[in-house]
């Protein structure tokens, strides 16, 4: 467990420094209104959304903010695996209950101070409908009152409406792409899909860059 939580396990590493820089840039990305919610999305599966959102959430928690990481990928989310948590109940289950009364029941503590996780829950037949529901909108508002920062681990934009639905509900969006894997055309399509929310796009994270020190990004997180 937690081997992917580089900011905790290897705080002095290059990637931890890079995540810290992203954290700082996000904190400064809005001047008049404090950034309270961030959606992490990408063009397709495997570019590193879950890896980045877990580390970004841990990094915000290290500043003393009370942080919630929400796994919105109700098809193939894996935050419960990254944090070694139970996934018997999570976001999908919560969204069919009375969210204002029950949300606390589904949020789990992690071993990391100030960091909480709402796992994906059981795979529902209709993830997009759940995210588009009034209950989900209500939930995002409740969470803003309860936490200083909420990071949403999204789904890829390609072919799915889920991330576009979530884009409407957050303050900022970061797009993850993978070095030498994400074709520029796909990244442009992703940006275009989020055109209605372009003022919210804080930036693009280029993940999986080989560093000059080590060439094997599979062994070393860059
Ligand atoms: N910077 C990185 N260096 C090495 N492996 C990475 C890096 N980012 C992600 N991975 C690995 O790539 C795989 C896909 O990442 P994941 O975060 O699950 O992508 P997504 O959520 O976008 O589908 C995982 O096995 C993850 O550990
Ligand atoms: Mg993921």
PDB file of C-alpha atoms and ligand atoms in Angstrom:
ATOM      1  CA  UNK A   1       0.000   0.000   0.000  1.00  0.00           C
ATOM      2  CA  UNK A   2       0.910   3.638  -0.507  1.00  0.00           C
ATOM      3  CA  UNK A   3       3.905   2.930  -2.747  1.00  0.00           C
ATOM      4  CA  UNK A   4       2.452   5.402  -5.246  1.00  0.00           C
ATOM      5  CA  UNK A   5       2.227   8.145  -2.629  1.00  0.00           C
ATOM      6  CA  UNK A   6       5.553   9.620  -3.583  1.00  0.00           C
ATOM      7  CA  UNK A   7       5.080  12.921  -1.749  1.00  0.00           C
ATOM      8  CA  UNK A   8       4.837  10.898   1.470  1.00  0.00           C
ATOM      9  CA  UNK A   9       7.393   8.192   0.747  1.00  0.00           C
ATOM     10  CA  UNK A  10       9.994  10.216  -1.109  1.00  0.00           C
ATOM     11  CA  UNK A  11       9.419  13.831  -0.133  1.00  0.00           C
ATOM     12  CA  UNK A  12      12.801  14.970  -1.454  1.00  0.00           C
ATOM     13  CA  UNK A  13      12.394  13.416  -4.907  1.00  0.00           C
ATOM     14  CA  UNK A  14      12.001  15.376  -8.123  1.00  0.00           C
ATOM     15  CA  UNK A  15       8.379  14.355  -8.515  1.00  0.00           C
ATOM     16  CA  UNK A  16       7.524  15.497  -4.993  1.00  0.00           C
ATOM     17  CA  UNK A  17       9.075  18.859  -5.803  1.00  0.00           C
ATOM     18  CA  UNK A  18       7.084  18.982  -9.049  1.00  0.00           C
ATOM     19  CA  UNK A  19       3.825  18.175  -7.250  1.00  0.00           C
ATOM     20  CA  UNK A  20       4.571  20.923  -4.722  1.00  0.00           C
ATOM     21  CA  UNK A  21       5.078  23.400  -7.554  1.00  0.00           C
ATOM     22  CA  UNK A  22       1.744  22.368  -9.071  1.00  0.00           C
ATOM     23  CA  UNK A  23       0.119  22.805  -5.656  1.00  0.00           C
ATOM     24  CA  UNK A  24       1.553  26.319  -5.340  1.00  0.00           C
ATOM     25  CA  UNK A  25       0.514  27.261  -8.857  1.00  0.00           C
ATOM     26  CA  UNK A  26      -3.027  26.072  -8.164  1.00  0.00           C
ATOM     27  CA  UNK A  27      -3.149  28.090  -4.947  1.00  0.00           C
ATOM     28  CA  UNK A  28      -2.176  31.178  -6.933  1.00  0.00           C
ATOM     29  CA  UNK A  29      -4.401  30.434  -9.926  1.00  0.00           C
ATOM     30  CA  UNK A  30      -7.281  32.447  -8.547  1.00  0.00           C
ATOM     31  CA  UNK A  31      -6.793  35.787  -6.858  1.00  0.00           C
ATOM     32  CA  UNK A  32     -10.233  36.929  -5.789  1.00  0.00           C
ATOM     33  CA  UNK A  33     -11.693  33.612  -4.763  1.00  0.00           C
ATOM     34  CA  UNK A  34      -9.921  30.847  -2.859  1.00  0.00           C
ATOM     35  CA  UNK A  35      -9.621  27.648  -4.927  1.00  0.00           C
ATOM     36  CA  UNK A  36     -11.572  24.963  -3.077  1.00  0.00           C
ATOM     37  CA  UNK A  37     -12.100  22.244  -5.664  1.00  0.00           C
ATOM     38  CA  UNK A  38      -9.993  20.814  -8.449  1.00  0.00           C
ATOM     39  CA  UNK A  39     -10.859  18.280 -11.146  1.00  0.00           C
ATOM     40  CA  UNK A  40      -8.044  16.116 -12.486  1.00  0.00           C
ATOM     41  CA  UNK A  41      -8.881  14.813 -15.933  1.00  0.00           C
ATOM     42  CA  UNK A  42      -7.131  13.572 -19.091  1.00  0.00           C
ATOM     43  CA  UNK A  43      -7.755  12.314 -22.608  1.00  0.00           C
ATOM     44  CA  UNK A  44      -7.704   8.580 -21.985  1.00  0.00           C
ATOM     45  CA  UNK A  45      -7.123   5.975 -19.330  1.00  0.00           C
ATOM     46  CA  UNK A  46      -3.639   5.332 -17.977  1.00  0.00           C
ATOM     47  CA  UNK A  47      -2.116   8.801 -18.326  1.00  0.00           C
ATOM     48  CA  UNK A  48      -1.872   9.167 -14.554  1.00  0.00           C
ATOM     49  CA  UNK A  49      -4.964  10.985 -13.251  1.00  0.00           C
ATOM     50  CA  UNK A  50      -5.256   8.783 -10.182  1.00  0.00           C
ATOM     51  CA  UNK A  51      -1.542   8.916  -9.458  1.00  0.00           C
ATOM     52  CA  UNK A  52      -1.448  12.717  -9.788  1.00  0.00           C
ATOM     53  CA  UNK A  53      -4.659  13.356  -7.847  1.00  0.00           C
ATOM     54  CA  UNK A  54      -3.569  11.128  -4.940  1.00  0.00           C
ATOM     55  CA  UNK A  55      -0.207  12.871  -4.662  1.00  0.00           C
ATOM     56  CA  UNK A  56      -1.689  16.323  -5.140  1.00  0.00           C
ATOM     57  CA  UNK A  57      -4.259  15.646  -2.414  1.00  0.00           C
ATOM     58  CA  UNK A  58      -1.528  14.417  -0.047  1.00  0.00           C
ATOM     59  CA  UNK A  59       0.535  17.480  -0.880  1.00  0.00           C
ATOM     60  CA  UNK A  60      -2.330  19.858  -0.021  1.00  0.00           C
ATOM     61  CA  UNK A  61      -2.894  17.906   3.222  1.00  0.00           C
ATOM     62  CA  UNK A  62       0.748  18.475   4.141  1.00  0.00           C
ATOM     63  CA  UNK A  63       0.079  22.209   4.265  1.00  0.00           C
ATOM     64  CA  UNK A  64      -2.412  21.604   7.085  1.00  0.00           C
ATOM     65  CA  UNK A  65      -5.544  22.024   4.952  1.00  0.00           C
ATOM     66  CA  UNK A  66      -8.354  19.538   5.508  1.00  0.00           C
ATOM     67  CA  UNK A  67      -8.455  17.711   2.176  1.00  0.00           C
ATOM     68  CA  UNK A  68     -10.901  15.277   0.592  1.00  0.00           C
ATOM     69  CA  UNK A  69     -10.031  13.161  -2.435  1.00  0.00           C
ATOM     70  CA  UNK A  70     -13.166  12.006  -4.279  1.00  0.00           C
ATOM     71  CA  UNK A  71     -12.879   9.091  -6.704  1.00  0.00           C
ATOM     72  CA  UNK A  72     -15.328  10.021  -9.468  1.00  0.00           C
ATOM     73  CA  UNK A  73     -14.240   7.190 -11.708  1.00  0.00           C
ATOM     74  CA  UNK A  74     -17.108   4.883 -10.842  1.00  0.00           C
ATOM     75  CA  UNK A  75     -16.119   2.498 -13.606  1.00  0.00           C
ATOM     76  CA  UNK A  76     -12.475   1.825 -12.841  1.00  0.00           C
ATOM     77  CA  UNK A  77     -11.456   4.008  -9.917  1.00  0.00           C
ATOM     78  CA  UNK A  78      -8.534   2.840  -7.816  1.00  0.00           C
ATOM     79  CA  UNK A  79      -8.024   5.374  -5.047  1.00  0.00           C
ATOM     80  CA  UNK A  80      -9.114   2.744  -2.516  1.00  0.00           C
ATOM     81  CA  UNK A  81      -6.245   0.596  -3.763  1.00  0.00           C
ATOM     82  CA  UNK A  82      -3.706   3.416  -3.690  1.00  0.00           C
ATOM     83  CA  UNK A  83      -4.692   4.221  -0.071  1.00  0.00           C
ATOM     84  CA  UNK A  84      -5.377   0.627   1.017  1.00  0.00           C
ATOM     85  CA  UNK A  85      -9.016   1.366   1.901  1.00  0.00           C
ATOM     86  CA  UNK A  86     -12.245  -0.483   1.809  1.00  0.00           C
ATOM     87  CA  UNK A  87     -14.493   0.053  -1.223  1.00  0.00           C
ATOM     88  CA  UNK A  88     -17.661  -1.710  -0.114  1.00  0.00           C
ATOM     89  CA  UNK A  89     -19.395   1.651  -0.072  1.00  0.00           C
ATOM     90  CA  UNK A  90     -18.426   4.903  -1.709  1.00  0.00           C
ATOM     91  CA  UNK A  91     -19.535   7.720  -3.996  1.00  0.00           C
ATOM     92  CA  UNK A  92     -21.927   5.598  -6.068  1.00  0.00           C
ATOM     93  CA  UNK A  93     -23.646   4.299  -2.931  1.00  0.00           C
ATOM     94  CA  UNK A  94     -23.771   7.741  -1.352  1.00  0.00           C
ATOM     95  CA  UNK A  95     -25.433   9.279  -4.407  1.00  0.00           C
ATOM     96  CA  UNK A  96     -28.520   7.116  -4.019  1.00  0.00           C
ATOM     97  CA  UNK A  97     -29.039   8.088  -0.368  1.00  0.00           C
ATOM     98  CA  UNK A  98     -29.886  11.317   1.412  1.00  0.00           C
ATOM     99  CA  UNK A  99     -26.530  12.960   0.751  1.00  0.00           C
ATOM    100  CA  UNK A 100     -26.781  15.743   3.317  1.00  0.00           C
ATOM    101  CA  UNK A 101     -27.469  13.298   6.125  1.00  0.00           C
ATOM    102  CA  UNK A 102     -25.229  10.449   5.040  1.00  0.00           C
ATOM    103  CA  UNK A 103     -22.090  11.828   3.418  1.00  0.00           C
ATOM    104  CA  UNK A 104     -19.986  11.439   6.561  1.00  0.00           C
ATOM    105  CA  UNK A 105     -20.614   7.716   6.632  1.00  0.00           C
ATOM    106  CA  UNK A 106     -18.891   7.161   3.271  1.00  0.00           C
ATOM    107  CA  UNK A 107     -15.801   9.294   3.804  1.00  0.00           C
ATOM    108  CA  UNK A 108     -12.771   7.444   5.145  1.00  0.00           C
ATOM    109  CA  UNK A 109      -9.716   8.578   7.013  1.00  0.00           C
ATOM    110  CA  UNK A 110      -6.338   7.723   5.520  1.00  0.00           C
ATOM    111  CA  UNK A 111      -3.095   7.155   7.401  1.00  0.00           C
ATOM    112  CA  UNK A 112      -2.154  10.704   6.419  1.00  0.00           C
ATOM    113  CA  UNK A 113      -3.055  13.664   8.630  1.00  0.00           C
ATOM    114  CA  UNK A 114      -5.786  15.937   7.214  1.00  0.00           C
ATOM    115  CA  UNK A 115      -6.409  13.657   4.234  1.00  0.00           C
ATOM    116  CA  UNK A 116      -9.741  11.902   3.668  1.00  0.00           C
ATOM    117  CA  UNK A 117     -10.930   9.764   0.767  1.00  0.00           C
ATOM    118  CA  UNK A 118     -14.362   9.099  -0.684  1.00  0.00           C
ATOM    119  CA  UNK A 119     -13.798   5.919  -2.706  1.00  0.00           C
ATOM    120  CA  UNK A 120     -15.747   5.132  -5.890  1.00  0.00           C
ATOM    121  CA  UNK A 121     -18.086   2.552  -4.305  1.00  0.00           C
ATOM    122  CA  UNK A 122     -19.705  -0.337  -6.184  1.00  0.00           C
ATOM    123  CA  UNK A 123     -19.710  -0.044  -9.981  1.00  0.00           C
ATOM    124  CA  UNK A 124     -23.149   1.344 -10.834  1.00  0.00           C
ATOM    125  CA  UNK A 125     -24.946   0.743 -14.146  1.00  0.00           C
ATOM    126  CA  UNK A 126     -25.240   4.518 -14.756  1.00  0.00           C
ATOM    127  CA  UNK A 127     -22.157   6.452 -13.573  1.00  0.00           C
ATOM    128  CA  UNK A 128     -22.791   9.434 -15.880  1.00  0.00           C
ATOM    129  CA  UNK A 129     -26.365   9.819 -14.664  1.00  0.00           C
ATOM    130  CA  UNK A 130     -25.210   9.722 -11.060  1.00  0.00           C
ATOM    131  CA  UNK A 131     -22.663  12.479 -11.683  1.00  0.00           C
ATOM    132  CA  UNK A 132     -25.233  14.549 -13.564  1.00  0.00           C
ATOM    133  CA  UNK A 133     -27.786  14.242 -10.748  1.00  0.00           C
ATOM    134  CA  UNK A 134     -28.953  17.069  -8.509  1.00  0.00           C
ATOM    135  CA  UNK A 135     -27.698  15.011  -5.590  1.00  0.00           C
ATOM    136  CA  UNK A 136     -24.159  15.164  -6.885  1.00  0.00           C
ATOM    137  CA  UNK A 137     -24.437  18.918  -7.260  1.00  0.00           C
ATOM    138  CA  UNK A 138     -25.771  19.140  -3.712  1.00  0.00           C
ATOM    139  CA  UNK A 139     -22.917  16.919  -2.516  1.00  0.00           C
ATOM    140  CA  UNK A 140     -20.226  19.130  -4.054  1.00  0.00           C
ATOM    141  CA  UNK A 141     -21.704  22.121  -2.214  1.00  0.00           C
ATOM    142  CA  UNK A 142     -21.847  20.284   1.112  1.00  0.00           C
ATOM    143  CA  UNK A 143     -18.249  19.121   0.725  1.00  0.00           C
ATOM    144  CA  UNK A 144     -17.073  22.698   0.154  1.00  0.00           C
ATOM    145  CA  UNK A 145     -18.425  23.595   3.572  1.00  0.00           C
ATOM    146  CA  UNK A 146     -16.788  20.614   5.226  1.00  0.00           C
ATOM    147  CA  UNK A 147     -13.332  20.657   3.656  1.00  0.00           C
ATOM    148  CA  UNK A 148     -10.718  23.258   2.745  1.00  0.00           C
ATOM    149  CA  UNK A 149      -9.879  21.509  -0.510  1.00  0.00           C
ATOM    150  CA  UNK A 150     -11.573  18.805  -2.578  1.00  0.00           C
ATOM    151  CA  UNK A 151      -9.697  16.993  -5.329  1.00  0.00           C
ATOM    152  CA  UNK A 152     -11.834  15.067  -7.816  1.00  0.00           C
ATOM    153  CA  UNK A 153     -10.099  12.170  -9.564  1.00  0.00           C
ATOM    154  CA  UNK A 154     -11.989  12.234 -12.831  1.00  0.00           C
ATOM    155  CA  UNK A 155     -12.472  10.005 -15.812  1.00  0.00           C
ATOM    156  CA  UNK A 156     -10.952  10.543 -19.236  1.00  0.00           C
ATOM    157  CA  UNK A 157     -12.740  13.059 -21.428  1.00  0.00           C
ATOM    158  CA  UNK A 158     -12.479  10.859 -24.534  1.00  0.00           C
ATOM    159  CA  UNK A 159     -15.912   9.482 -25.278  1.00  0.00           C
ATOM    160  CA  UNK A 160     -17.396  10.064 -21.824  1.00  0.00           C
ATOM    161  CA  UNK A 161     -19.427  12.975 -20.544  1.00  0.00           C
ATOM    162  CA  UNK A 162     -18.482  12.462 -16.883  1.00  0.00           C
ATOM    163  CA  UNK A 163     -15.504  14.789 -16.702  1.00  0.00           C
ATOM    164  CA  UNK A 164     -17.389  17.488 -18.565  1.00  0.00           C
ATOM    165  CA  UNK A 165     -20.216  17.190 -16.010  1.00  0.00           C
ATOM    166  CA  UNK A 166     -17.716  17.511 -13.168  1.00  0.00           C
ATOM    167  CA  UNK A 167     -16.018  20.483 -14.856  1.00  0.00           C
ATOM    168  CA  UNK A 168     -19.153  22.485 -14.223  1.00  0.00           C
ATOM    169  CA  UNK A 169     -18.988  21.787 -10.472  1.00  0.00           C
ATOM    170  CA  UNK A 170     -15.361  22.639  -9.665  1.00  0.00           C
ATOM    171  CA  UNK A 171     -13.231  25.789  -9.375  1.00  0.00           C
ATOM    172  CA  UNK A 172     -10.226  24.586 -11.383  1.00  0.00           C
ATOM    173  CA  UNK A 173      -9.355  21.845 -13.840  1.00  0.00           C
ATOM    174  CA  UNK A 174      -5.990  20.253 -14.530  1.00  0.00           C
ATOM    175  CA  UNK A 175      -5.442  18.106 -17.586  1.00  0.00           C
ATOM    176  CA  UNK A 176      -2.930  15.260 -17.329  1.00  0.00           C
ATOM    177  CA  UNK A 177      -1.106  13.944 -20.364  1.00  0.00           C
ATOM    178  CA  UNK A 178       1.652  11.369 -20.623  1.00  0.00           C
ATOM    179  CA  UNK A 179       5.018  12.089 -22.174  1.00  0.00           C
ATOM    180  CA  UNK A 180       5.309  10.450 -25.632  1.00  0.00           C
ATOM    181  CA  UNK A 181       1.959   8.689 -25.136  1.00  0.00           C
ATOM    182  CA  UNK A 182      -0.692  11.342 -25.531  1.00  0.00           C
ATOM    183  CA  UNK A 183      -1.021  12.436 -29.158  1.00  0.00           C
ATOM    184  CA  UNK A 184      -1.218  16.232 -29.450  1.00  0.00           C
ATOM    185  CA  UNK A 185      -4.456  15.865 -31.393  1.00  0.00           C
ATOM    186  CA  UNK A 186      -6.115  14.038 -28.501  1.00  0.00           C
ATOM    187  CA  UNK A 187      -4.957  16.648 -26.036  1.00  0.00           C
ATOM    188  CA  UNK A 188      -6.413  19.351 -28.278  1.00  0.00           C
ATOM    189  CA  UNK A 189      -9.719  17.446 -28.459  1.00  0.00           C
ATOM    190  CA  UNK A 190      -9.766  17.207 -24.691  1.00  0.00           C
ATOM    191  CA  UNK A 191      -9.191  20.921 -24.381  1.00  0.00           C
ATOM    192  CA  UNK A 192     -11.938  21.539 -26.931  1.00  0.00           C
ATOM    193  CA  UNK A 193     -14.402  19.356 -24.999  1.00  0.00           C
ATOM    194  CA  UNK A 194     -13.778  21.581 -22.005  1.00  0.00           C
ATOM    195  CA  UNK A 195     -14.130  24.773 -24.034  1.00  0.00           C
ATOM    196  CA  UNK A 196     -17.125  25.970 -22.019  1.00  0.00           C
ATOM    197  CA  UNK A 197     -14.934  25.890 -18.929  1.00  0.00           C
ATOM    198  CA  UNK A 198     -11.717  27.221 -20.425  1.00  0.00           C
ATOM    199  CA  UNK A 199     -11.331  29.891 -17.757  1.00  0.00           C
ATOM    200  CA  UNK A 200     -11.136  27.122 -15.182  1.00  0.00           C
ATOM    201  CA  UNK A 201      -8.308  25.225 -16.863  1.00  0.00           C
ATOM    202  CA  UNK A 202      -5.298  25.827 -14.640  1.00  0.00           C
ATOM    203  CA  UNK A 203      -2.866  23.949 -16.856  1.00  0.00           C
ATOM    204  CA  UNK A 204      -1.622  20.720 -18.359  1.00  0.00           C
ATOM    205  CA  UNK A 205       0.571  18.316 -16.415  1.00  0.00           C
ATOM    206  CA  UNK A 206       3.041  16.333 -18.487  1.00  0.00           C
ATOM    207  CA  UNK A 207       3.368  13.082 -16.580  1.00  0.00           C
ATOM    208  CA  UNK A 208       5.782  10.166 -16.969  1.00  0.00           C
ATOM    209  CA  UNK A 209       8.677  12.271 -18.224  1.00  0.00           C
ATOM    210  CA  UNK A 210      11.952  10.362 -18.052  1.00  0.00           C
ATOM    211  CA  UNK A 211      14.388  12.318 -15.923  1.00  0.00           C
ATOM    212  CA  UNK A 212      18.048  12.757 -16.842  1.00  0.00           C
ATOM    213  CA  UNK A 213      19.014  10.808 -13.721  1.00  0.00           C
ATOM    214  CA  UNK A 214      17.075   7.657 -14.440  1.00  0.00           C
ATOM    215  CA  UNK A 215      15.646   6.432 -17.670  1.00  0.00           C
ATOM    216  CA  UNK A 216      13.105   3.999 -16.343  1.00  0.00           C
ATOM    217  CA  UNK A 217      10.002   5.859 -15.410  1.00  0.00           C
ATOM    218  CA  UNK A 218       8.317   2.575 -14.562  1.00  0.00           C
ATOM    219  CA  UNK A 219      10.620   2.245 -11.596  1.00  0.00           C
ATOM    220  CA  UNK A 220      11.032   5.897 -10.789  1.00  0.00           C
ATOM    221  CA  UNK A 221       8.089   8.233 -10.715  1.00  0.00           C
ATOM    222  CA  UNK A 222       8.763  11.331 -12.722  1.00  0.00           C
TER     223      UNK A 222
HETATM  224  N1  LIG B   1       4.824   9.456 -13.219  1.00  0.00           N
HETATM  225  C1  LIG B   1       4.642   8.151 -13.245  1.00  0.00           C
HETATM  226  N2  LIG B   1       5.694   7.319 -13.235  1.00  0.00           N
HETATM  227  C2  LIG B   1       5.509   5.989 -13.267  1.00  0.00           C
HETATM  228  N3  LIG B   1       4.326   5.375 -13.316  1.00  0.00           N
HETATM  229  C3  LIG B   1       3.240   6.152 -13.338  1.00  0.00           C
HETATM  230  C4  LIG B   1       3.324   7.581 -13.299  1.00  0.00           C
HETATM  231  N4  LIG B   1       2.061   8.073 -13.331  1.00  0.00           N
HETATM  232  C5  LIG B   1       1.235   7.015 -13.379  1.00  0.00           C
HETATM  233  N5  LIG B   1       1.930   5.859 -13.389  1.00  0.00           N
HETATM  234  C6  LIG B   1       1.389   4.496 -13.453  1.00  0.00           C
HETATM  235  O1  LIG B   1       0.624   4.382 -14.651  1.00  0.00           O
HETATM  236  C7  LIG B   1      -0.536   3.601 -14.424  1.00  0.00           C
HETATM  237  C8  LIG B   1      -1.773   4.411 -14.788  1.00  0.00           C
HETATM  238  O2  LIG B   1      -1.871   5.512 -13.897  1.00  0.00           O
HETATM  239  P1  LIG B   1      -3.262   6.002 -13.311  1.00  0.00           P
HETATM  240  O3  LIG B   1      -2.955   7.064 -12.342  1.00  0.00           O
HETATM  241  O4  LIG B   1      -4.077   4.856 -12.834  1.00  0.00           O
HETATM  242  O5  LIG B   1      -3.924   6.593 -14.635  1.00  0.00           O
HETATM  243  P2  LIG B   1      -5.432   7.045 -14.904  1.00  0.00           P
HETATM  244  O6  LIG B   1      -6.059   7.324 -13.578  1.00  0.00           O
HETATM  245  O7  LIG B   1      -5.284   8.273 -15.754  1.00  0.00           O
HETATM  246  O8  LIG B   1      -6.088   5.921 -15.641  1.00  0.00           O
HETATM  247  C9  LIG B   1      -0.497   3.197 -12.952  1.00  0.00           C
HETATM  248  O9  LIG B   1       0.031   1.904 -12.851  1.00  0.00           O
HETATM  249  C10 LIG B   1       0.424   4.216 -12.328  1.00  0.00           C
HETATM  250  O10 LIG B   1       1.091   3.710 -11.199  1.00  0.00           O
HETATM  251 MG1  LIG B   2      -7.771   6.639 -12.646  1.00  0.00          MG
END
